[in-house]
Coordinates of C-alpha atoms in Angstrom, one line a residue:
Chain Z
M1 CA -49.2 4.6 0.7
L2 CA -51.3 1.5 1.4
R3 CA -54.2 0.6 -0.9
L4 CA -56.8 -2.0 0.3
T5 CA -59.3 -3.5 -2.0
F6 CA -62.0 -5.5 -0.3
L7 CA -62.8 -8.7 -2.3
G8 CA -65.2 -10.2 0.2
T9 CA -66.9 -8.8 3.3
S10 CA -69.3 -11.6 4.4
S11 CA -68.8 -13.9 7.3
G12 CA -69.1 -17.7 6.9
V13 CA -71.1 -17.9 3.7
P14 CA -71.4 -15.7 0.6
S15 CA -74.5 -13.8 -0.1
L16 CA -75.8 -12.3 -3.4
T17 CA -74.0 -9.0 -2.6
R18 CA -70.9 -10.0 -0.6
N19 CA -68.3 -12.7 -1.0
V20 CA -66.4 -14.4 1.8
S21 CA -63.1 -13.0 3.0
G22 CA -60.4 -11.7 0.7
L23 CA -58.5 -8.4 0.9
A24 CA -55.9 -7.1 -1.7
V25 CA -53.1 -5.0 -0.4
Q26 CA -51.0 -2.7 -2.6
T27 CA -48.5 0.0 -1.9
H28 CA -47.1 3.1 -3.5
L29 CA -44.4 0.9 -5.0
G30 CA -46.5 -0.3 -8.0
R31 CA -48.7 -3.1 -9.3
A32 CA -47.4 -5.8 -6.9
W33 CA -50.0 -7.0 -4.4
M34 CA -50.6 -9.3 -1.5
L35 CA -53.7 -11.1 -0.7
V36 CA -55.0 -11.5 2.9
D37 CA -57.3 -14.4 3.2
C38 CA -58.8 -16.3 0.2
G39 CA -62.4 -17.5 0.6
E40 CA -64.1 -19.4 -2.2
G41 CA -64.6 -17.2 -5.2
T42 CA -61.7 -14.9 -4.4
Q43 CA -60.2 -15.5 -7.9
H44 CA -63.5 -14.4 -9.4
Q45 CA -63.4 -11.2 -7.3
V46 CA -59.8 -10.7 -8.3
Q47 CA -60.8 -10.7 -12.0
R48 CA -63.7 -8.3 -11.3
A49 CA -61.4 -5.9 -9.4
G50 CA -59.0 -5.8 -12.3
L51 CA -56.1 -7.3 -10.4
S52 CA -53.7 -9.7 -12.1
L53 CA -52.5 -13.0 -10.6
H54 CA -49.2 -12.3 -12.3
D55 CA -48.6 -9.4 -9.9
L56 CA -49.6 -11.3 -6.8
Q57 CA -46.5 -11.7 -4.6
A58 CA -47.9 -13.3 -1.4
V59 CA -51.0 -14.8 0.1
C60 CA -51.6 -14.6 3.8
I61 CA -54.1 -16.9 5.5
S62 CA -55.2 -15.7 9.0
H63 CA -56.7 -19.1 10.1
V64 CA -57.9 -22.4 8.8
H65 CA -61.7 -21.8 8.4
G66 CA -63.0 -22.4 5.0
D67 CA -64.5 -19.0 4.4
H68 CA -60.9 -17.7 4.7
C69 CA -59.1 -20.4 2.6
F70 CA -61.3 -22.5 0.3
G71 CA -60.5 -20.2 -2.6
L72 CA -56.8 -21.0 -2.4
P73 CA -56.6 -24.1 -4.7
G74 CA -58.6 -22.5 -7.5
L75 CA -56.6 -19.2 -7.3
L76 CA -53.3 -21.1 -7.3
A77 CA -54.4 -23.3 -10.2
S78 CA -55.6 -20.4 -12.3
A79 CA -52.3 -18.5 -11.7
G80 CA -50.6 -21.7 -13.1
M81 CA -53.0 -21.9 -16.1
N82 CA -52.2 -18.3 -16.8
A83 CA -48.5 -19.4 -17.1
R84 CA -47.2 -17.8 -13.9
K85 CA -43.6 -18.6 -13.3
E86 CA -42.5 -16.4 -10.4
P87 CA -42.4 -17.8 -6.9
L88 CA -45.4 -17.1 -4.6
Q89 CA -45.1 -16.7 -0.9
L90 CA -47.8 -18.4 1.2
I91 CA -48.0 -17.3 4.8
A92 CA -50.5 -19.7 6.3
P93 CA -51.2 -22.1 9.2
E94 CA -49.6 -25.5 8.9
P95 CA -52.9 -27.4 8.4
V96 CA -53.6 -25.2 5.4
W97 CA -50.2 -26.0 3.9
R98 CA -50.8 -29.7 4.6
W99 CA -54.3 -29.5 3.0
L100 CA -52.8 -27.8 -0.1
Q101 CA -50.3 -30.7 -0.6
T102 CA -53.2 -33.2 -0.5
T103 CA -55.3 -31.0 -2.7
L104 CA -52.7 -30.7 -5.4
E105 CA -51.9 -34.4 -5.3
C106 CA -55.6 -35.6 -5.3
T107 CA -56.7 -33.3 -8.1
D108 CA -53.8 -33.8 -10.5
T109 CA -52.9 -30.1 -10.1
H110 CA -49.4 -29.1 -11.1
L111 CA -48.3 -25.6 -10.4
P112 CA -45.6 -24.3 -12.9
Y113 CA -44.2 -21.9 -10.2
P114 CA -42.7 -22.4 -6.7
L115 CA -45.0 -22.0 -3.8
E116 CA -43.0 -21.0 -0.7
W117 CA -44.6 -21.6 2.6
I118 CA -44.0 -19.6 5.7
D119 CA -45.7 -20.7 8.9
V120 CA -48.1 -18.0 10.0
A121 CA -47.3 -18.9 13.6
D122 CA -43.6 -18.0 13.1
P123 CA -43.1 -14.8 15.0
T124 CA -40.3 -13.5 12.6
P125 CA -41.6 -10.5 10.7
W126 CA -41.6 -11.0 6.9
Q127 CA -40.0 -8.4 4.7
W128 CA -42.4 -8.1 1.8
Q129 CA -40.3 -5.3 0.2
P130 CA -37.3 -3.4 1.6
S131 CA -39.6 -0.8 3.0
I132 CA -42.6 -3.0 3.8
T133 CA -42.8 -5.4 6.7
L134 CA -45.5 -7.8 7.7
S135 CA -45.9 -9.0 11.2
R136 CA -48.4 -11.5 12.7
H137 CA -50.3 -11.1 15.9
A138 CA -52.3 -13.8 17.7
Q139 CA -56.0 -13.3 18.2
K140 CA -58.7 -15.2 20.1
H141 CA -60.8 -17.5 17.9
R142 CA -62.1 -21.1 17.9
V143 CA -58.8 -22.0 16.1
P144 CA -55.4 -20.2 16.1
S145 CA -56.0 -16.9 14.2
Y146 CA -53.6 -14.1 13.3
A147 CA -53.9 -10.4 12.5
F148 CA -51.4 -9.0 10.0
R149 CA -49.8 -5.6 10.6
I150 CA -48.2 -3.9 7.7
D151 CA -45.6 -1.3 8.3
C152 CA -44.7 0.8 5.3
T153 CA -41.9 3.4 5.2
R154 CA -40.8 5.9 2.6
A155 CA -37.7 8.1 2.6
I156 CA -38.3 11.6 1.2
R157 CA -35.3 13.7 0.3
R158 CA -36.0 17.4 1.0
L159 CA -33.6 20.1 -0.1
K160 CA -32.6 22.5 2.7
T161 CA -33.9 25.4 0.6
D162 CA -33.7 28.0 3.4
A163 CA -30.0 27.3 4.0
L164 CA -29.3 27.4 0.2
Q165 CA -31.1 30.8 -0.1
A166 CA -29.1 32.1 2.9
L167 CA -25.9 30.9 1.2
G168 CA -26.9 33.0 -1.9
L169 CA -27.5 30.0 -4.2
P170 CA -30.8 30.8 -6.0
P171 CA -33.3 28.0 -7.2
G172 CA -32.2 26.5 -10.5
P173 CA -30.3 23.6 -12.0
A174 CA -27.9 23.5 -9.0
W175 CA -30.8 22.8 -6.6
K176 CA -32.0 20.0 -8.8
A177 CA -28.5 18.5 -9.0
L178 CA -28.1 18.7 -5.2
S179 CA -31.5 17.1 -4.6
H180 CA -30.6 14.2 -6.9
G181 CA -27.4 13.5 -4.9
Q182 CA -24.9 15.3 -7.1
D183 CA -22.3 17.6 -5.6
V184 CA -22.2 21.1 -7.0
P185 CA -19.3 23.7 -7.2
F186 CA -20.3 27.1 -5.9
E187 CA -18.1 30.2 -5.4
G188 CA -14.9 28.2 -5.3
R189 CA -16.1 25.4 -2.9
L190 CA -17.9 22.1 -3.5
L191 CA -21.3 21.8 -2.0
H192 CA -21.8 18.2 -1.0
S193 CA -25.4 17.0 -1.7
A194 CA -25.5 15.1 1.6
D195 CA -25.0 18.3 3.5
W196 CA -27.9 20.1 1.8
V197 CA -30.4 17.4 1.7
H198 CA -32.5 16.3 4.6
E199 CA -33.8 12.8 4.5
E200 CA -37.3 12.4 6.1
V201 CA -38.6 8.9 6.8
Q202 CA -42.4 8.7 6.6
H203 CA -44.1 5.7 8.2
I204 CA -47.6 4.3 8.3
A205 CA -49.0 1.1 9.7
A206 CA -52.3 -0.8 9.3
V207 CA -53.5 -3.8 11.3
L208 CA -55.6 -6.2 9.3
G209 CA -57.5 -8.4 11.7
G210 CA -58.6 -12.0 11.1
D211 CA -61.4 -13.6 13.1
N212 CA -61.2 -12.4 16.6
A213 CA -63.5 -12.5 19.7
E214 CA -61.3 -10.0 21.7
P215 CA -60.2 -6.9 19.9
A216 CA -58.2 -5.9 23.0
C217 CA -55.7 -8.6 22.3
L218 CA -54.5 -6.4 19.4
Q219 CA -53.5 -3.6 21.8
A220 CA -49.7 -4.0 21.1
A221 CA -50.3 -4.7 17.5
C222 CA -52.2 -1.4 17.1
E223 CA -49.5 0.7 18.7
G224 CA -48.8 3.6 16.3
A225 CA -51.0 2.3 13.6
Q226 CA -53.2 4.7 11.6
L227 CA -55.7 2.1 10.6
L228 CA -57.4 -1.0 12.0
V229 CA -59.4 -3.3 9.8
H230 CA -61.4 -5.7 12.0
E231 CA -64.2 -8.2 11.7
A232 CA -67.5 -7.0 13.2
T233 CA -69.7 -10.1 12.5
Y234 CA -72.6 -9.0 14.6
A235 CA -74.4 -6.1 16.1
Q236 CA -74.0 -6.3 19.9
A237 CA -77.7 -7.3 20.4
V238 CA -77.2 -10.2 18.0
L239 CA -73.9 -11.3 19.7
D240 CA -75.8 -11.2 23.0
K241 CA -78.4 -13.7 21.5
V242 CA -75.9 -15.9 19.6
G243 CA -73.6 -16.1 22.6
P244 CA -69.8 -16.4 22.7
G245 CA -69.6 -19.8 21.0
P246 CA -68.6 -18.6 17.5
M247 CA -65.9 -16.4 19.0
H248 CA -66.6 -13.3 16.8
S249 CA -66.7 -9.6 17.7
S250 CA -69.6 -7.2 17.7
V251 CA -69.4 -3.7 16.3
Q252 CA -69.5 -2.3 19.8
L253 CA -66.6 -4.4 21.0
V254 CA -64.4 -3.3 18.1
A255 CA -65.5 0.4 18.2
T256 CA -64.9 0.6 21.9
F257 CA -61.4 -0.9 21.6
A258 CA -60.5 1.4 18.7
Q259 CA -61.6 4.4 20.7
Q260 CA -59.6 3.4 23.8
Q261 CA -56.6 2.6 21.6
G262 CA -56.9 6.0 19.8
V263 CA -56.6 4.4 16.3
P264 CA -57.7 7.3 14.0
N265 CA -59.3 5.1 11.3
L266 CA -61.4 2.0 11.5
I267 CA -62.8 -0.2 8.7
L268 CA -65.3 -2.9 9.8
T269 CA -65.9 -6.0 7.7
H270 CA -66.9 -9.7 7.8
F271 CA -70.6 -9.1 8.4
S272 CA -73.0 -11.9 9.2
P273 CA -75.5 -12.3 6.2
R274 CA -78.2 -11.2 8.6
H275 CA -76.6 -7.7 8.5
H276 CA -76.2 -7.4 4.7
T277 CA -79.3 -5.3 4.0
A278 CA -79.0 -1.5 3.8
D279 CA -81.1 -1.1 7.0
E280 CA -79.0 -3.6 8.9
Q281 CA -75.8 -1.8 7.8
Q282 CA -77.2 1.4 9.1
V283 CA -77.8 -0.3 12.5
L284 CA -74.1 -1.3 12.5
R285 CA -73.0 2.2 11.4
T286 CA -74.9 3.8 14.2
E287 CA -73.5 1.4 16.8
A288 CA -70.0 2.1 15.6
Q289 CA -70.4 5.8 15.7
T290 CA -71.9 5.6 19.2
H291 CA -68.7 4.0 20.6
Y292 CA -66.0 5.5 18.3
Q293 CA -65.2 9.1 17.5
G294 CA -62.6 8.4 14.7
Q295 CA -63.3 7.9 11.0
V296 CA -65.2 4.6 10.5
F297 CA -66.2 2.8 7.3
L298 CA -68.3 -0.4 6.8
A299 CA -66.6 -2.2 4.0
Q300 CA -68.5 -3.4 0.9
D301 CA -67.1 -5.7 -1.8
F302 CA -64.8 -3.8 -4.2
D303 CA -64.4 -0.9 -1.9
R304 CA -60.9 0.6 -2.3
F305 CA -59.3 2.5 0.5
E306 CA -56.0 4.4 0.4
L307 CA -54.0 5.2 3.5
A308 CA -51.7 8.1 2.6
F309 CA -48.3 8.7 4.2
D310 CA -49.8 11.6 6.2
G311 CA -52.1 9.0 7.8
A312 CA -55.3 10.1 6.0
L313 CA -57.6 7.4 4.9
T314 CA -59.8 7.9 1.8
R315 CA -62.4 5.6 0.2
R316 CA -62.1 5.5 -3.6
H317 CA -64.9 4.4 -5.8
Chain F
M1 CA -89.2 -34.3 -17.6
L2 CA -85.6 -33.4 -17.0
R3 CA -84.6 -29.8 -16.3
L4 CA -81.0 -28.8 -16.6
T5 CA -79.7 -25.5 -15.2
F6 CA -76.2 -24.6 -16.3
L7 CA -74.2 -23.1 -13.4
G8 CA -70.9 -22.9 -15.2
T9 CA -69.9 -23.3 -18.8
S10 CA -66.2 -22.3 -18.9
S11 CA -63.3 -24.8 -19.1
G12 CA -60.3 -24.6 -16.7
V13 CA -60.7 -21.1 -15.3
P14 CA -63.7 -18.8 -14.7
S15 CA -64.1 -15.7 -16.9
L16 CA -66.2 -12.6 -16.2
T17 CA -69.2 -14.1 -17.9
R18 CA -68.8 -17.9 -17.3
N19 CA -68.0 -19.9 -14.2
V20 CA -66.3 -23.3 -14.2
S21 CA -68.3 -26.5 -14.4
G22 CA -71.6 -27.1 -12.5
L23 CA -74.9 -28.4 -13.8
A24 CA -78.2 -28.7 -11.8
V25 CA -80.6 -31.5 -12.7
Q26 CA -84.2 -31.5 -11.7
T27 CA -87.1 -33.7 -12.7
H28 CA -90.9 -33.6 -13.0
L29 CA -91.0 -34.9 -9.4
G30 CA -90.4 -31.6 -7.7
R31 CA -87.8 -29.3 -6.1
A32 CA -85.2 -32.0 -5.4
W33 CA -82.1 -31.7 -7.4
M34 CA -78.8 -33.2 -8.2
L35 CA -75.6 -31.4 -9.0
V36 CA -73.2 -32.6 -11.7
D37 CA -69.7 -31.3 -11.1
C38 CA -68.9 -28.5 -8.6
G39 CA -66.2 -26.1 -9.7
E40 CA -65.2 -23.2 -7.5
G41 CA -68.0 -20.7 -7.1
T42 CA -70.8 -23.2 -7.7
Q43 CA -72.4 -22.3 -4.4
H44 CA -72.5 -18.7 -5.5
Q45 CA -74.2 -19.8 -8.8
V46 CA -76.7 -21.9 -6.9
Q47 CA -77.8 -18.9 -5.0
R48 CA -78.1 -16.8 -8.1
A49 CA -80.1 -19.5 -9.9
G50 CA -82.6 -19.6 -7.0
L51 CA -81.8 -23.2 -6.0
S52 CA -81.7 -24.3 -2.4
L53 CA -79.0 -26.4 -0.8
H54 CA -81.7 -28.0 1.4
D55 CA -83.3 -29.6 -1.7
L56 CA -79.9 -30.9 -3.0
Q57 CA -79.9 -34.7 -2.9
A58 CA -76.8 -35.8 -4.7
V59 CA -73.5 -34.4 -6.0
C60 CA -71.8 -36.2 -8.9
I61 CA -68.2 -35.4 -9.7
S62 CA -67.1 -36.6 -13.2
H63 CA -63.3 -36.4 -12.5
V64 CA -60.7 -35.0 -10.1
H65 CA -59.7 -31.8 -11.9
G66 CA -60.1 -28.7 -9.9
D67 CA -62.5 -26.9 -12.3
H68 CA -64.9 -29.7 -11.6
C69 CA -64.5 -30.1 -7.8
F70 CA -62.9 -27.1 -6.1
G71 CA -66.3 -25.8 -5.1
L72 CA -67.2 -28.9 -3.1
P73 CA -65.8 -27.9 0.3
G74 CA -67.5 -24.5 0.3
L75 CA -70.8 -25.9 -0.9
L76 CA -70.9 -28.7 1.7
A77 CA -69.9 -26.3 4.5
S78 CA -72.5 -23.7 3.5
A79 CA -75.2 -26.5 3.4
G80 CA -74.1 -27.2 7.0
M81 CA -74.2 -23.6 8.1
N82 CA -77.7 -23.4 6.6
A83 CA -78.6 -26.2 9.1
R84 CA -79.0 -29.1 6.6
K85 CA -79.7 -32.4 8.4
E86 CA -80.6 -34.7 5.5
P87 CA -78.0 -37.1 4.2
L88 CA -76.3 -36.1 0.9
Q89 CA -75.0 -38.6 -1.6
L90 CA -71.6 -37.9 -3.2
I91 CA -70.8 -39.9 -6.3
A92 CA -67.2 -39.1 -6.9
P93 CA -63.7 -40.5 -7.7
E94 CA -61.9 -42.0 -4.7
P95 CA -59.2 -39.2 -4.6
V96 CA -61.9 -36.6 -4.3
W97 CA -63.4 -38.4 -1.3
R98 CA -59.9 -38.7 0.2
W99 CA -59.3 -35.0 -0.4
L100 CA -62.6 -34.1 1.2
Q101 CA -61.7 -36.0 4.4
T102 CA -58.4 -34.1 4.7
T103 CA -60.2 -30.8 3.8
L104 CA -62.7 -31.2 6.6
E105 CA -60.1 -32.2 9.1
C106 CA -57.6 -29.5 8.3
T107 CA -60.1 -26.7 8.1
D108 CA -62.0 -27.5 11.3
T109 CA -65.2 -28.1 9.2
H110 CA -67.9 -30.2 10.8
L111 CA -70.9 -31.1 8.6
P112 CA -74.1 -31.6 10.6
Y113 CA -75.4 -34.1 8.1
P114 CA -74.2 -37.5 6.7
L115 CA -72.2 -37.4 3.5
E116 CA -72.5 -40.8 1.8
W117 CA -69.8 -41.6 -0.7
I118 CA -70.4 -43.8 -3.8
D119 CA -67.3 -44.5 -5.9
V120 CA -68.0 -43.0 -9.4
A121 CA -66.0 -46.0 -10.8
D122 CA -68.5 -48.5 -9.4
P123 CA -70.5 -49.7 -12.4
T124 CA -73.8 -50.3 -10.5
P125 CA -76.4 -47.8 -11.6
W126 CA -77.6 -45.6 -8.8
Q127 CA -81.3 -45.2 -8.2
W128 CA -81.9 -41.6 -7.5
Q129 CA -85.6 -41.9 -7.2
P130 CA -87.8 -45.0 -8.0
S131 CA -88.2 -43.8 -11.6
I132 CA -84.9 -42.1 -12.1
T133 CA -81.6 -44.0 -12.6
L134 CA -78.1 -42.7 -12.9
S135 CA -75.4 -44.7 -14.7
R136 CA -71.8 -43.9 -15.2
H137 CA -69.8 -44.3 -18.5
A138 CA -66.1 -44.1 -18.8
Q139 CA -64.6 -41.4 -21.1
K140 CA -61.1 -40.6 -22.3
H141 CA -59.2 -37.8 -20.4
R142 CA -55.9 -37.2 -18.7
V143 CA -57.4 -38.7 -15.6
P144 CA -60.3 -41.2 -15.2
S145 CA -63.5 -39.3 -16.2
Y146 CA -67.1 -40.3 -16.3
A147 CA -70.2 -39.3 -18.2
F148 CA -73.6 -39.6 -16.4
R149 CA -76.6 -40.9 -18.1
I150 CA -80.0 -40.2 -16.5
D151 CA -82.9 -42.4 -17.4
C152 CA -86.3 -41.1 -16.3
T153 CA -89.6 -42.9 -16.6
R154 CA -93.2 -42.0 -15.9
A155 CA -96.2 -44.3 -16.0
I156 CA -99.3 -42.6 -17.5
R157 CA -102.7 -44.3 -16.9
R158 CA -105.0 -43.9 -19.9
L159 CA -108.6 -45.0 -20.0
K160 CA -109.6 -47.2 -22.9
T161 CA -112.2 -44.7 -24.0
D162 CA -113.0 -46.3 -27.4
A163 CA -113.8 -49.6 -25.7
L164 CA -115.9 -48.0 -23.1
Q165 CA -117.9 -46.1 -25.7
A166 CA -118.3 -49.4 -27.7
L167 CA -119.7 -51.0 -24.5
G168 CA -122.3 -48.2 -24.2
L169 CA -120.8 -46.5 -21.1
P170 CA -120.7 -42.7 -21.8
P171 CA -118.2 -40.3 -20.4
G172 CA -119.0 -39.3 -16.8
P173 CA -118.3 -40.2 -13.1
A174 CA -117.9 -43.8 -14.0
W175 CA -115.0 -43.0 -16.3
K176 CA -113.4 -41.0 -13.6
A177 CA -113.8 -43.8 -11.1
L178 CA -112.3 -46.4 -13.5
S179 CA -109.3 -44.2 -14.3
H180 CA -108.6 -43.7 -10.6
G181 CA -108.5 -47.5 -10.0
Q182 CA -112.0 -48.1 -8.7
D183 CA -114.2 -50.9 -10.0
V184 CA -117.6 -49.8 -11.4
P185 CA -120.9 -51.7 -11.6
F186 CA -122.5 -51.5 -15.1
E187 CA -125.6 -53.3 -16.5
G188 CA -125.4 -56.1 -13.9
R189 CA -121.7 -56.7 -14.1
L190 CA -118.6 -55.3 -12.4
L191 CA -116.2 -53.4 -14.6
H192 CA -112.7 -53.9 -13.2
S193 CA -110.5 -50.8 -13.5
A194 CA -107.5 -52.8 -14.4
D195 CA -109.3 -54.1 -17.5
W196 CA -110.2 -50.6 -18.8
V197 CA -107.0 -48.7 -18.1
H198 CA -104.0 -48.9 -20.2
E199 CA -100.7 -48.1 -18.4
E200 CA -98.2 -46.4 -20.7
V201 CA -94.6 -46.0 -19.6
Q202 CA -92.9 -42.9 -20.9
H203 CA -89.1 -42.8 -21.0
I204 CA -86.5 -40.2 -21.7
A205 CA -82.7 -40.3 -21.2
A206 CA -80.0 -37.7 -21.3
V207 CA -76.2 -38.2 -21.3
L208 CA -74.2 -35.6 -19.4
G209 CA -70.6 -35.8 -20.5
G210 CA -67.6 -34.9 -18.4
D211 CA -64.2 -34.0 -19.9
N212 CA -63.7 -36.3 -22.9
A213 CA -61.3 -36.4 -25.8
E214 CA -63.2 -39.1 -27.7
P215 CA -67.0 -38.6 -28.0
A216 CA -67.3 -41.9 -29.8
C217 CA -66.6 -43.8 -26.5
L218 CA -70.1 -42.7 -25.5
Q219 CA -71.7 -44.7 -28.3
A220 CA -73.3 -47.2 -26.0
A221 CA -74.2 -44.6 -23.4
C222 CA -76.1 -42.5 -26.0
E223 CA -78.2 -45.5 -27.1
G224 CA -81.9 -44.3 -27.1
A225 CA -81.0 -41.0 -25.4
Q226 CA -82.8 -37.8 -26.6
L227 CA -80.1 -35.5 -25.4
L228 CA -76.3 -35.3 -25.2
V229 CA -74.6 -32.6 -23.2
H230 CA -70.9 -32.6 -24.0
E231 CA -67.9 -30.5 -23.6
A232 CA -66.6 -28.6 -26.7
T233 CA -63.6 -26.9 -25.3
Y234 CA -62.2 -25.7 -28.6
A235 CA -63.1 -25.0 -32.2
Q236 CA -61.5 -27.6 -34.4
A237 CA -58.9 -25.1 -35.7
V238 CA -57.8 -24.3 -32.2
L239 CA -57.7 -28.0 -31.2
D240 CA -55.4 -28.6 -34.2
K241 CA -53.1 -25.9 -32.9
V242 CA -53.3 -26.9 -29.2
G243 CA -52.7 -30.6 -30.0
P244 CA -54.1 -33.7 -28.2
G245 CA -52.3 -33.0 -24.9
P246 CA -55.2 -31.5 -22.9
M247 CA -57.5 -34.4 -24.1
H248 CA -60.5 -32.2 -24.8
S249 CA -63.0 -32.3 -27.7
S250 CA -63.6 -29.9 -30.5
V251 CA -67.1 -28.8 -31.6
Q252 CA -66.6 -30.7 -34.8
L253 CA -65.7 -33.9 -33.0
V254 CA -68.8 -33.8 -30.8
A255 CA -71.1 -32.6 -33.6
T256 CA -70.0 -35.4 -35.9
F257 CA -70.4 -38.0 -33.3
A258 CA -73.9 -36.8 -32.4
Q259 CA -74.9 -36.8 -36.0
Q260 CA -73.6 -40.3 -36.6
Q261 CA -75.3 -41.5 -33.4
G262 CA -78.6 -39.9 -34.3
V263 CA -79.0 -38.1 -31.0
P264 CA -81.8 -35.5 -31.7
N265 CA -80.6 -32.8 -29.2
L266 CA -77.1 -31.6 -28.4
I267 CA -76.0 -29.0 -25.8
L268 CA -72.4 -27.9 -26.0
T269 CA -70.6 -26.5 -22.9
H270 CA -67.2 -26.2 -21.2
F271 CA -65.8 -23.6 -23.6
S272 CA -62.2 -22.4 -23.4
P273 CA -62.1 -18.7 -22.3
R274 CA -60.7 -17.8 -25.8
H275 CA -64.2 -18.8 -27.1
H276 CA -66.3 -16.7 -24.7
T277 CA -66.9 -13.7 -26.9
A278 CA -70.1 -13.4 -29.0
D279 CA -68.0 -13.6 -32.2
E280 CA -66.2 -16.7 -31.0
Q281 CA -69.5 -18.3 -29.9
Q282 CA -70.8 -17.7 -33.4
V283 CA -67.8 -19.5 -34.9
L284 CA -68.5 -22.5 -32.7
R285 CA -72.2 -22.5 -33.6
T286 CA -71.5 -22.5 -37.3
E287 CA -69.0 -25.4 -36.8
A288 CA -71.7 -27.3 -34.9
Q289 CA -74.4 -26.7 -37.5
T290 CA -72.0 -27.7 -40.3
H291 CA -71.6 -31.2 -38.8
Y292 CA -74.9 -31.8 -37.0
Q293 CA -78.4 -31.6 -38.3
G294 CA -80.3 -32.0 -35.0
Q295 CA -81.2 -29.2 -32.5
V296 CA -78.0 -27.7 -31.0
F297 CA -77.5 -25.2 -28.3
L298 CA -74.4 -23.5 -26.9
A299 CA -75.0 -23.3 -23.2
Q300 CA -74.5 -20.1 -21.2
D301 CA -74.4 -19.7 -17.5
F302 CA -77.9 -19.8 -16.0
D303 CA -79.5 -21.3 -19.2
R304 CA -82.3 -23.6 -18.2
F305 CA -83.3 -26.5 -20.6
E306 CA -86.3 -28.8 -20.3
L307 CA -86.4 -32.2 -21.9
A308 CA -90.1 -33.2 -22.0
F309 CA -91.4 -36.8 -22.0
D310 CA -92.1 -36.5 -25.7
G311 CA -88.3 -36.0 -26.3
A312 CA -88.6 -32.3 -27.1
L313 CA -85.9 -30.0 -25.7
T314 CA -86.7 -26.3 -24.9
R315 CA -84.5 -23.5 -23.7
R316 CA -86.2 -21.5 -20.9
H317 CA -85.1 -18.0 -20.0

């Protein structure tokens, strides 16, 4: 399972209802979480969302723009003031790492835990946990910008109940023992657990886009993914007026790509403040549904989504 | 008049009810304002307080610690994205200025307005407006830290009404003309406005402390001031436990100093998160009132205070 908590859904500047970018990622494996992007005020949103900086294991920064990283120094310092000791992984562009060094030095900030930097441009996938892998995928923006794909697997042991029934072994303690990996004597022979258990590996994947003017460059990244989270800064009509300079996507661009790609679930985020009102959000929703037949959500701050191992996406309130 | 709006009243880290340091200063001269300290999330608080980044004329940073400056890059960038063109003064420690250069460079941030740096350690008072002067006063902290004193004057023209009555000129249009600087013919002679108008200069001063372990080092700075705003990070009992390492003040230290100094108004702020509950605030209030007989307030986020030219301090809600 992948659980996503949106900590900020505004583009560029915060508004009274939406903070700048920040997205918490959790899995079925427990309280540990990873943060994707860290705009100013993310540590405040972390508190409000009931997440703990002690359980944070990695921070991923998609690109150098301030609305995606200006919250880093405060979040790191607060984790230190809360007596964090465990190492923290930072997957970020090199200039962000360089900026952090200067920040810590100039502001007399001393982190009481190791901060371990991985260059976001390094193509080697990062193993977050044995069953969870993070890979980076280049996008088109004014500066180098990366999407993060999270692949999550789970091995399920299923007892071959039909075969056991056929053998004449009825449900009971012997079934439980076999399913827990223990061998069981039955009618003068030893039933080996491995022979009577089928291991099924379940797999889900989500692609979490950073700022990106061309959704189509995520074609390979979206292969086999059940969910795409992507910026949709503008309605198409607004993008037409603004022009290509900012290198952001419209709802139409993203929805069209997701439809062509056959991604079954789409979450849009990173909305320009001009689109924060309920009326404007409805405009965006309509535009999305016009070009995309899958399940689409427009993220709000503190929305929590769960992608189950059967590929179903649910919004939790 | 001086109007102070508290944008953050927590020390070190934000809590759910209080942000880190930020204080907006306005005067009787209009919408223009000055920001003293800029912890992370200050731009969010500015929005919530209904202040405009277009009217911001100066930012003063008391010292380099992150809870007093990590909000600077985001606030400056947002002012730029809101198309600010006017120059902005930044009175800050040299390392903060150096950090800002690196920040702008590493994060591809381009401000469309001039940012003019003044070293906070420069002893020359800064003339904010012709009648408003800002001076800096060294304090004791783990890093160089400065308090800001704001002196504010207003010239009031008062007609010498008793003398005019004695002369035989009754109240009427001639009085109005004289008070507006016009000379007036009366019984064959010319009454010169300057002779019949008395100019009274009113003066108030407030001292806005930064982080400071020894309130007494502000003795000279508080001379003739009607208001002291000072950090009171801990109750005395907590400071006794914590020890002198963090170099912060207790309520008792500040209250005792303000009493000895004879400052008539005291606002305490910058409370450790352990003191954010209503019960803990009552403990601090009692401690303050035990050692100080003047008017004392414990600041909360978004509290607005006005210091009138008669020296009276009022809390506005």
